[in-house]
CSV table of C-alpha atoms in Angstrom, one decimal:
chain,number,residue,atom,x,y,z
A,1,MET,CA,-19.2,19.4,18.1
A,2,SER,CA,-18.5,23.0,17.9
A,3,SER,CA,-20.8,24.8,15.1
A,4,HIS,CA,-17.6,26.3,13.2
A,5,SER,CA,-15.1,23.7,13.8
A,6,ASP,CA,-14.6,20.0,12.3
A,7,TYR,CA,-13.0,19.3,15.9
A,8,PRO,CA,-14.7,18.2,19.3
A,9,SER,CA,-14.1,20.3,22.0
A,10,HIS,CA,-12.2,17.4,24.1
A,11,ILE,CA,-10.3,14.4,22.5
A,12,PRO,CA,-9.5,11.2,24.7
A,13,LEU,CA,-6.6,9.3,24.5
A,14,ARG,CA,-7.0,5.7,23.3
A,15,THR,CA,-4.8,3.0,22.2
A,16,ALA,CA,-5.4,-0.7,21.4
A,17,ALA,CA,-4.8,-3.6,24.2
A,18,ALA,CA,-1.4,-5.5,23.6
A,19,PRO,CA,-2.0,-7.5,20.6
A,20,GLY,CA,-2.2,-11.0,22.2
A,21,THR,CA,-4.7,-12.8,20.4
A,22,ALA,CA,-3.9,-10.7,16.9
A,23,LEU,CA,-0.3,-11.2,17.7
A,24,VAL,CA,-0.7,-15.2,17.7
A,25,LEU,CA,-3.1,-15.4,14.9
A,26,GLY,CA,-0.7,-13.2,12.8
A,27,LEU,CA,2.4,-15.5,13.7
A,28,VAL,CA,0.4,-18.8,13.1
A,29,LEU,CA,-0.6,-17.1,10.0
A,30,ALA,CA,3.0,-16.5,8.8
A,31,ALA,CA,4.0,-20.0,9.7
A,32,ILE,CA,1.5,-21.4,6.9
A,33,GLY,CA,2.9,-18.5,4.5
A,34,VAL,CA,6.4,-20.2,5.2
A,35,ALA,CA,5.1,-24.0,5.1
A,36,ALA,CA,3.3,-23.1,2.2
A,37,PHE,CA,6.1,-21.6,0.2
A,38,PHE,CA,9.3,-24.4,1.0
A,39,LEU,CA,6.0,-27.2,0.0
A,40,SER,CA,5.5,-25.7,-3.2
A,41,PRO,CA,7.4,-26.0,-6.6
A,42,ASP,CA,10.2,-23.4,-6.8
A,43,GLU,CA,8.8,-21.5,-9.7
A,44,ARG,CA,5.3,-21.2,-7.9
A,45,ALA,CA,7.1,-20.4,-4.7
A,46,TRP,CA,8.9,-17.5,-6.0
A,47,SER,CA,6.1,-16.6,-8.0
A,48,ALA,CA,3.5,-16.2,-5.1
A,49,PHE,CA,6.5,-14.5,-3.2
A,50,HIS,CA,6.9,-12.1,-6.0
A,51,PHE,CA,3.1,-10.9,-6.5
A,52,ASN,CA,2.6,-11.0,-2.9
A,53,TRP,CA,5.4,-8.9,-1.6
A,54,MET,CA,4.3,-6.1,-4.9
A,55,PHE,CA,0.3,-6.2,-3.1
A,56,TRP,CA,1.4,-6.0,0.4
A,57,SER,CA,4.4,-3.7,0.3
A,58,SER,CA,1.9,-1.3,-2.1
A,59,VAL,CA,-1.1,-1.6,0.5
A,60,ALA,CA,1.7,0.0,3.4
A,61,ILE,CA,3.5,2.7,1.3
A,62,GLY,CA,0.0,3.6,-0.3
A,63,MET,CA,-1.7,3.8,3.5
A,64,VAL,CA,1.3,6.1,4.2
A,65,MET,CA,0.9,8.1,1.2
A,66,PHE,CA,-3.1,8.6,1.9
A,67,ALA,CA,-1.9,9.8,5.2
A,68,VAL,CA,0.2,12.3,3.4
A,69,ALA,CA,-2.6,13.3,1.2
A,70,LEU,CA,-5.0,14.1,4.3
A,71,HIS,CA,-2.2,16.1,5.8
A,72,LEU,CA,-1.2,17.9,3.1
A,73,THR,CA,-4.6,19.0,2.1
A,74,ASN,CA,-5.5,19.7,5.7
A,75,ALA,CA,-8.8,17.5,5.3
A,76,ARG,CA,-10.4,18.4,8.5
A,77,TRP,CA,-13.1,15.8,7.8
A,78,ALA,CA,-10.5,13.0,8.4
A,79,TRP,CA,-8.9,14.2,11.5
A,80,SER,CA,-10.7,11.3,13.6
A,81,ILE,CA,-8.9,8.6,10.6
A,82,LYS,CA,-5.7,10.3,9.7
A,83,ARG,CA,-3.7,7.8,12.3
A,84,VAL,CA,-5.3,4.6,10.8
A,85,PRO,CA,-3.5,4.7,7.3
A,86,LEU,CA,-0.4,6.2,8.9
A,87,GLY,CA,0.2,2.6,10.4
A,88,GLY,CA,1.3,1.5,7.1
A,89,ILE,CA,5.0,2.2,8.4
A,90,ALA,CA,4.7,-0.7,10.6
A,91,PHE,CA,5.0,-3.1,7.6
A,92,LEU,CA,7.3,-1.1,5.7
A,93,PRO,CA,10.9,-2.9,7.3
A,94,VAL,CA,9.6,-6.0,6.5
A,95,SER,CA,8.8,-5.2,3.2
A,96,PHE,CA,12.4,-3.9,2.7
A,97,VAL,CA,13.4,-7.1,4.0
A,98,LEU,CA,11.7,-9.4,2.4
A,99,PHE,CA,12.5,-7.5,-0.7
A,100,ILE,CA,15.9,-8.6,-0.8
A,101,PRO,CA,15.4,-12.3,-0.7
A,102,MET,CA,12.6,-12.5,-3.4
A,103,MET,CA,15.2,-10.6,-5.9
A,104,LEU,CA,18.3,-12.7,-4.8
A,105,GLY,CA,16.0,-16.2,-4.4
A,106,GLY,CA,13.6,-15.6,-7.5
A,107,LYS,CA,15.6,-13.6,-10.2
A,108,ASN,CA,15.8,-16.9,-12.4
A,109,VAL,CA,12.0,-17.0,-12.2
A,110,TYR,CA,11.0,-13.8,-12.9
A,111,PHE,CA,13.8,-12.3,-15.1
A,112,HIS,CA,14.8,-15.6,-17.2
A,113,HIS,CA,13.7,-13.5,-20.4
A,114,TRP,CA,17.0,-11.6,-20.3
A,115,LEU,CA,19.4,-13.3,-17.4
A,116,PRO,CA,21.9,-15.5,-18.6
A,117,HIS,CA,20.8,-19.2,-18.4
A,118,GLY,CA,21.9,-22.6,-19.7
A,119,GLY,CA,25.5,-21.2,-21.3
A,120,HIS,CA,22.9,-18.7,-23.2
A,121,ASP,CA,22.9,-14.7,-23.2
A,122,PRO,CA,19.4,-13.5,-24.2
A,123,VAL,CA,20.7,-9.7,-24.3
A,124,ALA,CA,23.6,-10.5,-26.6
A,125,ALA,CA,21.0,-12.6,-28.9
A,126,ASP,CA,18.3,-9.8,-29.2
A,127,PRO,CA,18.8,-6.7,-30.8
A,128,ILE,CA,16.0,-4.8,-28.7
A,129,LEU,CA,17.2,-6.4,-25.2
A,130,HIS,CA,20.8,-5.3,-26.3
A,131,GLU,CA,19.7,-1.7,-26.5
A,132,LYS,CA,18.4,-2.1,-22.9
A,133,ALA,CA,21.8,-4.0,-21.4
A,134,ALA,CA,22.8,-0.6,-19.6
A,135,TRP,CA,19.6,-1.0,-17.7
A,136,LEU,CA,19.2,-4.8,-17.6
A,137,SER,CA,21.9,-5.5,-15.4
A,138,PHE,CA,20.8,-7.4,-12.2
A,139,PRO,CA,23.3,-6.2,-9.8
A,140,GLY,CA,22.4,-2.5,-11.1
A,141,MET,CA,19.0,-3.2,-10.6
A,142,MET,CA,19.1,-4.3,-7.0
A,143,ILE,CA,21.4,-1.2,-5.8
A,144,ARG,CA,19.1,1.2,-7.4
A,145,ASP,CA,16.0,-0.4,-6.0
A,146,VAL,CA,17.4,-1.0,-2.8
A,147,VAL,CA,18.4,2.7,-2.4
A,148,ALA,CA,15.2,3.7,-4.2
A,149,LEU,CA,13.4,1.6,-0.9
A,150,LEU,CA,15.6,3.1,1.5
A,151,VAL,CA,15.0,6.8,0.4
A,152,LEU,CA,11.2,6.0,0.0
A,153,TYR,CA,10.7,4.4,3.6
A,154,GLY,CA,13.0,6.7,5.3
A,155,LEU,CA,10.8,9.6,4.0
A,156,ALA,CA,8.2,7.8,5.0
A,157,PHE,CA,9.1,7.2,8.6
A,158,ALA,CA,10.3,10.7,9.2
A,159,PHE,CA,6.6,12.1,8.0
A,160,ALA,CA,5.5,9.7,10.4
A,161,ARG,CA,7.9,10.5,13.1
A,162,HIS,CA,6.7,14.1,12.9
A,163,GLN,CA,3.1,13.4,12.6
A,164,LEU,CA,3.4,11.0,15.9
A,165,ARG,CA,5.3,13.6,18.3
A,166,ALA,CA,3.1,15.6,19.5
A,167,ASP,CA,0.8,12.6,20.2
A,168,VAL,CA,2.9,10.5,22.6
A,169,HIS,CA,2.8,13.6,24.7
A,170,GLY,CA,-0.6,11.8,26.5
A,171,ILE,CA,1.3,8.4,26.7
A,172,ASP,CA,4.2,10.1,28.8
A,173,GLY,CA,1.2,12.4,30.6
A,174,ALA,CA,-0.4,8.8,31.5
A,175,GLY,CA,2.8,7.6,32.6
A,176,ARG,CA,3.7,5.0,29.8
A,177,ARG,CA,6.9,5.4,28.6
A,178,SER,CA,7.8,3.3,25.7
A,179,PHE,CA,9.4,2.5,22.9
A,180,ALA,CA,7.0,5.4,21.3
A,181,TYR,CA,8.1,8.2,24.1
A,182,GLY,CA,11.9,7.4,23.4
A,183,TRP,CA,11.8,7.5,19.4
A,184,LEU,CA,9.3,10.4,19.2
A,185,LYS,CA,10.1,12.6,22.1
A,186,GLY,CA,10.8,16.2,21.3
A,187,ARG,CA,14.1,17.9,21.6
A,188,PRO,CA,14.9,19.1,25.3
A,189,GLY,CA,13.4,22.3,27.0
A,190,ALA,CA,10.7,22.5,24.1
A,191,SER,CA,7.5,22.9,25.2
A,192,ILE,CA,4.6,20.1,24.1
A,193,GLU,CA,3.1,23.0,22.0
A,194,GLN,CA,6.5,24.1,20.2
A,195,ILE,CA,7.0,20.5,19.4
A,196,ALA,CA,3.4,20.1,17.6
A,197,GLU,CA,4.0,23.3,15.6
A,198,GLU,CA,7.7,22.5,14.7
A,199,SER,CA,6.1,18.8,13.4
A,200,GLN,CA,3.4,20.4,11.7
A,201,ASN,CA,6.0,22.4,9.5
A,202,ARG,CA,8.2,19.7,9.1
A,203,GLY,CA,5.3,17.4,8.3
A,204,LEU,CA,4.5,19.7,5.4
A,205,PHE,CA,7.9,19.9,4.2
A,206,ILE,CA,8.4,16.3,3.9
A,207,GLY,CA,4.8,15.0,2.8
A,208,VAL,CA,5.5,17.0,-0.5
A,209,ILE,CA,9.2,15.5,-1.0
A,210,LEU,CA,7.4,11.9,-0.2
A,211,ALA,CA,4.9,12.7,-2.4
A,212,LEU,CA,7.3,13.0,-5.0
A,213,ALA,CA,9.5,10.5,-4.2
A,214,PHE,CA,6.4,7.8,-4.0
A,215,ALA,CA,5.5,8.6,-7.8
A,216,VAL,CA,9.3,8.6,-8.9
A,217,PHE,CA,10.5,5.6,-6.7
A,218,TRP,CA,7.2,3.4,-6.7
A,219,GLY,CA,7.4,3.7,-10.0
A,220,LEU,CA,11.0,2.9,-10.6
A,221,ILE,CA,10.1,-0.4,-8.5
A,222,ALA,CA,7.0,-1.1,-10.9
A,223,ILE,CA,9.3,-0.7,-13.9
A,224,ASP,CA,12.0,-3.2,-12.5
A,225,VAL,CA,9.9,-5.7,-10.2
A,226,GLY,CA,6.9,-5.4,-12.8
A,227,MET,CA,7.8,-4.2,-16.4
A,228,THR,CA,11.2,-6.0,-16.6
A,229,THR,CA,9.5,-9.4,-16.2
A,230,LEU,CA,8.4,-8.9,-19.9
A,231,PRO,CA,11.5,-6.5,-21.0
A,232,HIS,CA,10.2,-6.1,-24.5
A,233,PHE,CA,7.5,-4.5,-22.8
A,234,PHE,CA,7.3,-0.7,-22.4
A,235,SER,CA,4.8,1.9,-21.4
A,236,THR,CA,4.8,5.3,-19.6
A,237,MET,CA,1.6,4.6,-18.0
A,238,PHE,CA,2.7,1.3,-16.2
A,239,PRO,CA,4.1,3.2,-13.8
A,240,VAL,CA,1.1,5.5,-13.1
A,241,ALA,CA,-1.4,2.6,-13.1
A,242,PHE,CA,1.2,0.5,-10.7
A,243,PHE,CA,1.0,3.5,-7.9
A,244,ILE,CA,-2.7,4.2,-8.4
A,245,SER,CA,-3.3,0.8,-7.6
A,246,ALA,CA,-1.2,1.2,-4.6
A,247,PHE,CA,-3.2,3.9,-3.3
A,248,HIS,CA,-6.7,2.4,-4.3
A,249,SER,CA,-5.9,-0.6,-2.0
A,250,ALA,CA,-4.7,1.3,0.6
A,251,LEU,CA,-7.6,3.3,0.7
A,252,ALA,CA,-9.7,0.1,0.6
A,253,MET,CA,-7.2,-0.9,3.8
A,254,THR,CA,-7.8,2.2,5.4
A,255,ALA,CA,-12.2,1.7,5.3
A,256,LEU,CA,-11.6,-1.9,6.3
A,257,LEU,CA,-9.4,-1.0,9.3
A,258,VAL,CA,-11.5,2.1,10.5
A,259,VAL,CA,-14.5,-0.4,10.4
A,260,LEU,CA,-12.8,-2.7,12.5
A,261,TYR,CA,-11.0,-0.7,15.1
A,262,ARG,CA,-14.2,1.7,15.3
A,263,LYS,CA,-16.1,-0.4,17.9
A,264,PRO,CA,-13.5,-1.7,20.0
A,265,LEU,CA,-12.0,1.6,20.9
A,266,ARG,CA,-14.9,3.3,21.4
A,267,LEU,CA,-14.8,5.7,18.6
A,268,GLN,CA,-18.5,5.6,17.4
A,269,GLU,CA,-18.6,9.5,18.4
A,270,TYR,CA,-15.6,10.4,16.7
A,271,VAL,CA,-16.0,8.1,13.6
A,272,THR,CA,-19.2,9.1,12.5
A,273,GLU,CA,-21.4,8.6,9.1
A,274,ARG,CA,-19.7,11.4,7.3
A,275,GLN,CA,-16.3,9.7,7.9
A,276,PHE,CA,-17.9,6.7,6.6
A,277,HIS,CA,-19.3,8.9,3.3
A,278,ASP,CA,-16.3,10.6,2.4
A,279,LEU,CA,-14.2,7.5,2.6
A,280,GLY,CA,-16.9,5.7,0.5
A,281,LYS,CA,-16.4,8.3,-2.0
A,282,LEU,CA,-12.7,8.2,-2.5
A,283,VAL,CA,-13.0,4.7,-2.5
A,284,PHE,CA,-15.7,5.1,-5.5
A,285,ALA,CA,-13.7,7.5,-7.3
A,286,PHE,CA,-10.3,5.9,-7.1
A,287,SER,CA,-12.2,2.8,-8.7
A,288,VAL,CA,-13.4,4.9,-11.6
A,289,PHE,CA,-9.7,6.7,-11.9
A,290,TRP,CA,-8.5,3.0,-11.9
A,291,MET,CA,-10.4,1.9,-14.6
A,292,TYR,CA,-9.3,4.9,-16.4
A,293,ILE,CA,-5.7,4.6,-16.1
A,294,ASN,CA,-5.8,1.0,-17.1
A,295,TRP,CA,-8.1,1.7,-20.0
A,296,SER,CA,-5.8,4.5,-21.3
A,297,GLN,CA,-3.0,2.4,-21.2
A,298,TYR,CA,-4.9,-0.7,-23.1
A,299,VAL,CA,-6.4,1.5,-25.6
A,300,VAL,CA,-3.4,3.1,-27.0
A,301,ILE,CA,-1.8,-0.1,-27.4
A,302,TRP,CA,-4.9,-2.1,-28.8
A,303,TYR,CA,-5.8,0.5,-31.6
A,304,GLY,CA,-2.0,1.5,-32.2
A,305,LEU,CA,-1.1,-2.5,-32.9
A,306,LEU,CA,2.5,-1.5,-31.3
A,307,PRO,CA,4.1,-4.8,-31.8
A,308,GLN,CA,6.2,-5.2,-29.0
A,309,GLU,CA,3.4,-3.9,-26.2
A,310,GLN,CA,0.5,-5.8,-27.5
A,311,ASN,CA,2.3,-9.5,-25.8
A,312,TYR,CA,1.7,-7.9,-22.4
A,313,PHE,CA,-2.0,-8.0,-23.2
A,314,VAL,CA,-2.2,-11.2,-25.1
A,315,LEU,CA,-0.7,-13.1,-22.6
A,316,LYS,CA,-3.4,-12.2,-20.1
A,317,PHE,CA,-6.3,-12.4,-22.3
A,318,HIS,CA,-5.8,-16.1,-23.1
A,319,ARG,CA,-6.3,-18.8,-20.7
A,320,PRO,CA,-5.7,-19.9,-18.1
A,321,PHE,CA,-5.6,-16.0,-17.1
A,322,ALA,CA,-8.5,-14.4,-19.0
A,323,PRO,CA,-11.0,-15.2,-16.3
A,324,LEU,CA,-9.0,-13.6,-13.8
A,325,VAL,CA,-8.4,-10.2,-15.6
A,326,LEU,CA,-12.4,-10.6,-15.7
A,327,ALA,CA,-12.6,-11.1,-11.7
A,328,ALA,CA,-10.0,-8.6,-11.6
A,329,VAL,CA,-12.3,-5.7,-13.4
A,330,MET,CA,-15.4,-6.8,-12.0
A,331,MET,CA,-14.1,-6.8,-8.3
A,332,ILE,CA,-11.9,-3.5,-8.5
A,333,PHE,CA,-14.4,-1.7,-11.1
A,334,VAL,CA,-17.5,-3.0,-11.6
A,335,LEU,CA,-18.9,-3.7,-8.5
A,336,PRO,CA,-17.5,-0.9,-6.3
A,337,PHE,CA,-19.0,1.5,-9.5
A,338,PHE,CA,-22.4,0.0,-9.2
A,339,GLY,CA,-22.6,-0.8,-5.5
A,340,LEU,CA,-20.9,2.3,-4.0
A,341,LEU,CA,-23.3,4.9,-6.2
A,342,ALA,CA,-25.9,5.4,-3.7
A,343,ARG,CA,-25.4,8.1,-1.1
A,344,SER,CA,-26.6,6.0,1.8
A,345,VAL,CA,-24.9,2.9,1.1
A,346,LYS,CA,-21.6,4.8,2.0
A,347,LYS,CA,-22.4,5.6,5.2
A,348,VAL,CA,-23.0,1.7,6.2
A,349,PRO,CA,-19.8,0.6,7.9
A,350,GLY,CA,-20.5,-3.1,7.1
A,351,ILE,CA,-21.1,-2.4,3.6
A,352,LEU,CA,-18.3,-0.3,3.2
A,353,ALA,CA,-16.1,-3.0,4.5
A,354,GLY,CA,-17.4,-5.8,2.3
A,355,PHE,CA,-16.7,-3.7,-0.8
A,356,ALA,CA,-13.2,-2.8,0.7
A,357,VAL,CA,-12.5,-6.7,1.0
A,358,ILE,CA,-13.6,-7.2,-2.3
A,359,ILE,CA,-11.2,-4.3,-3.6
A,360,LEU,CA,-8.6,-5.4,-1.9
A,361,LEU,CA,-9.0,-8.8,-3.4
A,362,GLY,CA,-9.5,-7.5,-6.8
A,363,HIS,CA,-5.5,-5.8,-6.5
A,364,TRP,CA,-4.7,-9.0,-5.3
A,365,LEU,CA,-5.3,-10.3,-8.4
A,366,GLU,CA,-4.5,-7.5,-10.4
A,367,ARG,CA,-0.8,-8.1,-9.0
A,368,PHE,CA,-0.9,-11.7,-9.9
A,369,LEU,CA,-1.8,-10.7,-13.5
A,370,ILE,CA,0.9,-7.8,-13.4
A,371,ALA,CA,3.8,-10.0,-14.0
A,372,THR,CA,3.3,-13.8,-13.5
A,373,PRO,CA,1.8,-14.5,-17.1
A,374,ASN,CA,4.9,-12.6,-18.5
A,375,TYR,CA,7.3,-15.0,-16.9
A,376,TRP,CA,5.2,-18.6,-16.8
A,377,MET,CA,6.7,-20.7,-19.2
A,378,ALA,CA,4.0,-23.3,-19.5
A,379,GLU,CA,5.6,-25.9,-21.4
A,380,GLU,CA,8.5,-25.6,-19.1
A,381,TRP,CA,6.7,-25.1,-15.8
A,382,GLY,CA,3.3,-26.5,-16.3
A,383,THR,CA,0.4,-24.7,-15.8
A,384,ILE,CA,-0.6,-21.9,-13.1
A,385,GLY,CA,-3.6,-20.5,-11.2
A,386,ILE,CA,-4.4,-19.5,-8.0
A,387,GLY,CA,-3.9,-22.6,-5.5
A,388,LEU,CA,-2.8,-23.3,-2.5
A,389,PRO,CA,0.7,-22.0,-3.1
A,390,GLU,CA,-0.5,-18.4,-3.9
A,391,ILE,CA,-3.1,-18.5,-1.1
A,392,GLY,CA,-1.0,-19.9,1.7
A,393,VAL,CA,1.9,-17.6,0.9
A,394,ALA,CA,-0.9,-14.9,0.8
A,395,LEU,CA,-2.0,-15.9,4.3
A,396,GLY,CA,1.7,-15.8,5.5
A,397,PHE,CA,2.1,-12.1,4.3
A,398,LEU,CA,-1.4,-11.4,5.7
A,399,GLY,CA,-0.2,-12.6,9.0
A,400,LEU,CA,3.1,-10.2,9.1
A,401,PHE,CA,1.0,-7.4,8.0
A,402,THR,CA,-1.5,-8.1,11.3
A,403,VAL,CA,1.3,-8.6,13.4
A,404,CYS,CA,2.5,-5.2,12.4
A,405,TYR,CA,-0.3,-3.1,12.3
A,406,THR,CA,-1.7,-4.5,15.8
A,407,TRP,CA,1.9,-3.6,17.3
A,408,TYR,CA,1.0,0.1,15.6
A,409,ALA,CA,-2.4,0.3,16.8
A,410,ALA,CA,-1.0,-0.9,20.6
A,411,THR,CA,1.7,1.5,21.1
A,412,PHE,CA,0.6,5.0,19.1
A,413,PRO,CA,-3.0,6.6,20.0
A,414,ALA,CA,-5.4,6.0,17.8
A,415,LEU,CA,-6.7,10.0,17.4
A,416,PRO,CA,-4.6,12.6,16.9
A,417,SER,CA,-3.5,14.6,20.1
A,418,PRO,CA,-5.4,17.9,20.9
A,419,VAL,CA,-1.9,19.6,20.5
A,420,SER,CA,-1.4,18.0,17.2
A,421,LEU,CA,-4.7,19.5,16.2
A,422,ALA,CA,-4.4,22.6,17.9
A,423,ALA,CA,-1.3,23.0,15.7
A,424,GLN,CA,-3.1,22.8,12.5
A,425,GLY,CA,-5.2,26.1,13.4
A,426,SER,CA,-7.9,25.0,15.3
A,427,GLN,CA,-9.0,27.4,18.5
A,428,THR,CA,-11.7,24.6,20.1
A,429,VAL,CA,-9.6,21.9,21.2
A,430,GLU,CA,-8.4,21.5,24.8
A,431,VAL,CA,-5.1,21.4,25.1
A,432,ALA,CA,-4.6,21.8,29.1
A,433,GLY,CA,-5.3,18.6,31.5
A,434,ASN,CA,-3.6,15.5,32.2
A,435,PRO,CA,-5.5,12.9,30.2
A,436,LYS,CA,-5.9,9.1,31.2
A,437,ILE,CA,-5.2,6.6,28.6
A,438,ALA,CA,-8.1,4.4,27.9
A,439,THR,CA,-6.9,0.8,26.2
A,440,ILE,CA,-9.5,-2.3,25.1
């Protein structure tokens, strides 16, 4: 490593092998998810679909936002891991496609509080809902949410394109022309250095727009998919808590993927204790921040005795959901806080990965608790907890995420190319040469 740069003097070109085993495993898990969905009672099947979509979509878009944060802050410490969170873009098309059947098929489960049913119109009979009637229109909700996802995911792909354009120069030089090269290649006649500089500048511009769009549009999704499942509830902190959870779960997923891919891709020289330590500090810090945001939402409602807002927490603090609330807080905040407090612990890949898994499970429970207690009518649909329907559908989403991410890892280089780093101002990166691609 250079004494005056965070970048090494030479960077190999490596991608993962073709996703054979991982592809088969992902497809098997996806099939299990489909079977679990169709074999479960309708209410539990749609409930599981609902909160699993929120969780996995939050992880995917949150990973892209972590990549945006690294780019906008020119985080030189993270140069060797910055392509890992960018892989969240691979799941976004699946997220968008699944959003439509989730909303259309399960609307009478999630939104039965305000959708007409059985000849009854709840909005007309409720003064509060009547005041919200313009917002509580299902066609209007679908239109604004689809537009929001198209804009947000479209910006994410535009950002990813400019992050990866210079990286595929090495793939082309190694004789590997693929979808990646065809999608990302620059304008005819431009040198790779010009393409890298252009992408660096456009990535900064798009990144700023995407960061603002994430706050606005993912907050909008939070309101429509989460808050309107209890339409009397209102909290200006709810969208903030929703996208902070997305970012925190993305940090945990990134840490887990870095640990999983580091050894197979022979990245030990480039992903060192420094990267694990800094990742651990981020995971730790956002565990505290997640608790701060959620406490800020709760404490105002608690001491203010706000009548319409209290029910949101009352529903969660009674059985059967109360033990799950405690478990989520333990897994997202308490265990990571004490477990990652020591400096040395953050540097151990296996321990960091273990806490990442715990945090991800905690956020999975949190997504279950955000909405499910709001619309579950025990007297009509029976009891609910975490059982085979919820776990089975979760495995299906895990399978789809696995297929998407392993395709990304096999298609794009694991490390930024020398020209990508050189465009950020480094003077110690070798750009010349004809690299040979290395796969696992």
